[in-house]
mmCIF file of C-alpha atoms in Angstrom:
data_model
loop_
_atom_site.group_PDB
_atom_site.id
_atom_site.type_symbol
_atom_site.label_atom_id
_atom_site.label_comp_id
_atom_site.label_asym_id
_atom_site.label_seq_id
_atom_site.Cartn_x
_atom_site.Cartn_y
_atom_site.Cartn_z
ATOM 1 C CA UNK A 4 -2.443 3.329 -7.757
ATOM 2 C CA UNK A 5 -4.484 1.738 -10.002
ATOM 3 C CA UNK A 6 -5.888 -1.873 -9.003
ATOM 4 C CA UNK A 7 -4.398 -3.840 -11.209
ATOM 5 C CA UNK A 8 -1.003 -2.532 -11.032
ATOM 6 C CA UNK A 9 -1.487 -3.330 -6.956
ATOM 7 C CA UNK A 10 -2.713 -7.170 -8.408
ATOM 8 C CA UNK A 11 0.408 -7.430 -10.532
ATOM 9 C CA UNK A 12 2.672 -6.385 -7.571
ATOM 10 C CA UNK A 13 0.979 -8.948 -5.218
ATOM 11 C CA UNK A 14 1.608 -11.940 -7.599
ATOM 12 C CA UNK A 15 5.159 -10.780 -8.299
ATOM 13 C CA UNK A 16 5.545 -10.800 -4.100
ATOM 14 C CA UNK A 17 3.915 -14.040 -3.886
ATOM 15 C CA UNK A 18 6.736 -15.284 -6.415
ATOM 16 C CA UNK A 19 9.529 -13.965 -4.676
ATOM 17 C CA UNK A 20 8.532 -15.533 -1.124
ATOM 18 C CA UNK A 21 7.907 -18.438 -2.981
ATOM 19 C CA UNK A 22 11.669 -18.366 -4.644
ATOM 20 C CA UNK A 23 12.808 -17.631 -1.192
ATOM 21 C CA UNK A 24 11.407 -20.340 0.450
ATOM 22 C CA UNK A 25 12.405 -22.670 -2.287
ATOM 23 C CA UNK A 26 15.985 -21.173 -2.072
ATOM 24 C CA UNK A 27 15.823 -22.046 2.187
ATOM 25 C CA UNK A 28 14.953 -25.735 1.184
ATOM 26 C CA UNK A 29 17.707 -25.846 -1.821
ATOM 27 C CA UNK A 30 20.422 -24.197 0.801
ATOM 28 C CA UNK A 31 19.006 -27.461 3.079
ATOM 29 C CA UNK A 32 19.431 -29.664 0.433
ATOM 30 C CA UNK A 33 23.045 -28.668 -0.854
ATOM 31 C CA UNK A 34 24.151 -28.776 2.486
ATOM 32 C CA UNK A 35 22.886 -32.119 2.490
ATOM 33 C CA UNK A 36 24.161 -33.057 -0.329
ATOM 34 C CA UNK A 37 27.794 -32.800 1.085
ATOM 35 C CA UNK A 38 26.973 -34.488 3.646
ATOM 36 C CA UNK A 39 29.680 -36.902 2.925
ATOM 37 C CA UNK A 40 32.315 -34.829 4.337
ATOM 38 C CA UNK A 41 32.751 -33.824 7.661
ATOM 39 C CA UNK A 42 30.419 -30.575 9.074
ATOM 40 C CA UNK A 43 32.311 -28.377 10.624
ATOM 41 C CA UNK A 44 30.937 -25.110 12.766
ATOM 42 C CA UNK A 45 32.032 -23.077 9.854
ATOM 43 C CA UNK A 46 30.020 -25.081 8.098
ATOM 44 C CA UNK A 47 26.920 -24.357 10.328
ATOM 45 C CA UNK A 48 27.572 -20.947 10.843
ATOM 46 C CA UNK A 49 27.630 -20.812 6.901
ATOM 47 C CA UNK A 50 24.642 -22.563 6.764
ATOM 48 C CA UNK A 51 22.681 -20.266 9.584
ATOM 49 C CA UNK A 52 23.720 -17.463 7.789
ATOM 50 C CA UNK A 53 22.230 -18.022 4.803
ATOM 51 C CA UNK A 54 19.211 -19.358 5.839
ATOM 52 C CA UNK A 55 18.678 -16.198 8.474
ATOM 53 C CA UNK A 56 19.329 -14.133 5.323
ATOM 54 C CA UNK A 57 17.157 -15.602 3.232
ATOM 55 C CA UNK A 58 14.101 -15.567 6.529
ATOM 56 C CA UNK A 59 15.088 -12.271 6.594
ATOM 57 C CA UNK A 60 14.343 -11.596 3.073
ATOM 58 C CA UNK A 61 11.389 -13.310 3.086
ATOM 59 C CA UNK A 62 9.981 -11.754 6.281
ATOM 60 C CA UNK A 63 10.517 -8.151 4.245
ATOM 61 C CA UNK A 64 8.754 -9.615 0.949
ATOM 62 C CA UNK A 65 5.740 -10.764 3.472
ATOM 63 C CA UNK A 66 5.736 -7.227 5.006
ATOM 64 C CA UNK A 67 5.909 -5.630 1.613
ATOM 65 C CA UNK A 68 2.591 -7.687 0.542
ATOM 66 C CA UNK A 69 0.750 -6.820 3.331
ATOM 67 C CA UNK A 70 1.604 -3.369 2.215
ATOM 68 C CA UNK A 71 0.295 -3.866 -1.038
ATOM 69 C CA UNK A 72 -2.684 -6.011 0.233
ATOM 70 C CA UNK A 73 -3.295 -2.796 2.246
ATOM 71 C CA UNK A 74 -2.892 -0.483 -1.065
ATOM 72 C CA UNK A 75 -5.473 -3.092 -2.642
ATOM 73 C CA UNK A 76 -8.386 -2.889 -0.011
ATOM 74 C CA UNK A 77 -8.062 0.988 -0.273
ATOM 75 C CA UNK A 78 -7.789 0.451 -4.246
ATOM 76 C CA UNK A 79 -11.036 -1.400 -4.211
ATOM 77 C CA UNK A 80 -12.571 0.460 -1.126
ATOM 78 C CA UNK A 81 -12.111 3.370 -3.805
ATOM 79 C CA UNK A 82 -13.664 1.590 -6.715
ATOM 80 C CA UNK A 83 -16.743 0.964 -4.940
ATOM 81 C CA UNK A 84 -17.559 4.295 -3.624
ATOM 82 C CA UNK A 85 -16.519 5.484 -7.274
ATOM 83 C CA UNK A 86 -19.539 2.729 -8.403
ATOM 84 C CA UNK A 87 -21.744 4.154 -5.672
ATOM 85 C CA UNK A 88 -21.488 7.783 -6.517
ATOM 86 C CA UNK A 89 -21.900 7.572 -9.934
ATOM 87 C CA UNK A 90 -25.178 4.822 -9.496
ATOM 88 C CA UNK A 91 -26.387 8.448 -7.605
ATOM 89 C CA UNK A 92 -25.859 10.619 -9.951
ATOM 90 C CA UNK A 93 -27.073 8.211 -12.894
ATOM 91 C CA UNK A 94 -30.518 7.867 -10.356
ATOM 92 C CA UNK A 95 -31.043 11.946 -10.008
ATOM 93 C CA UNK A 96 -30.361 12.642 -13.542
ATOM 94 C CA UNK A 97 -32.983 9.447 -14.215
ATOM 95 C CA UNK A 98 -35.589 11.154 -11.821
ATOM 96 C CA UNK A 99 -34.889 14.711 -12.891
ATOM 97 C CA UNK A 100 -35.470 13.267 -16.372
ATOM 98 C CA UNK A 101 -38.774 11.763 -15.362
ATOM 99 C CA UNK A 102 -40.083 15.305 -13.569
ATOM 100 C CA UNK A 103 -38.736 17.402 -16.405
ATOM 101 C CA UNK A 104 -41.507 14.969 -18.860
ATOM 102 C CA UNK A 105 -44.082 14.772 -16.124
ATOM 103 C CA UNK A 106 -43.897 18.834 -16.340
ATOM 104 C CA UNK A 107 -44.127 18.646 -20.074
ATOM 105 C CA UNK A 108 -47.049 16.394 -20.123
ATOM 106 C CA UNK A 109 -48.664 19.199 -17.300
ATOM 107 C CA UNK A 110 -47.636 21.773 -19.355
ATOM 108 C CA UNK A 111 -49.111 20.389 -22.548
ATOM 109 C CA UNK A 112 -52.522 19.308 -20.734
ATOM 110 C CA UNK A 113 -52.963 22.844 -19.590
ATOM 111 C CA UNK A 114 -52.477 24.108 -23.215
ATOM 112 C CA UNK A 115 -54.939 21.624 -24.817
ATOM 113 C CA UNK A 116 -56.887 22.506 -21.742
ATOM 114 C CA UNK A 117 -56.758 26.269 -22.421
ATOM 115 C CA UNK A 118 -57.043 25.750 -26.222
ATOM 116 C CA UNK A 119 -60.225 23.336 -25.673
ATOM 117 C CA UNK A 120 -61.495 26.173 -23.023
ATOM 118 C CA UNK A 121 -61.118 28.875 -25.765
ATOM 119 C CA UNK A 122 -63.258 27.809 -28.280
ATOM 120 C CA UNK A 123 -66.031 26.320 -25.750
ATOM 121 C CA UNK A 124 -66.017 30.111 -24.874
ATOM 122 C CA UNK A 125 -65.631 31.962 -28.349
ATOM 123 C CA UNK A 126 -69.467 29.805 -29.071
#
């Protein structure tokens, strides 16, 4: 998966555990909010319920970022050894480059060399 597709899910997690935990304090608040009549244990069962559903919710969006937190570190672990390898190969073609014109430069010093040779001798 590519890295910023992991990124993009990450954020979107961070807004839903964000919503959920803004939903735990509005289900506190409501509840609050009526406090004028009487609380009955319906009335806190009701209200543990749906704040251990909405914990429960955001315990699973937590897991599912360190998931893709996970994804990311091998996403980027990737990228770098991608960077690595091809700084390698960019460094061997750069040397082979460099010996293939060293051997020219040889090559071409022995011709002048022979050619210089040849007419020192045809004298």
């Amino acid at each position: 998966m590519a890295l910023t597709e992991v990124n993009n899910q990450i954020e979107g997690i961070k807004q839903q555990i964000d919503n959920l935990e803004a939903s735990v304090a509005g289900t506190y608040s409501s509840w609050d909010g009526e406090s004028g009549r009487r609380f009955s244990p319906m009335d806190r069962v009701g209200l543990a319920a749906q704040v251990a559903d909405l914990q429960r919710q955001t315990e699973q969006a937590r897991q599912a970022m360190q998931g893709a937190e996970n994804r990311r570190a091998k996403a980027m672990q990737s990228l770098q050894n991608a960077s690595r390898n091809r700084k390698v190969v960019t460094n061997l073609k750069e040397k082979r480059l460099q010996a293939y014109n060293a051997e020219l430069l040889k090559q071409e010093a022995n011709e002048i060399e022979d050619i210089f040779n040849g007419r020192r001798s045809a004298r």
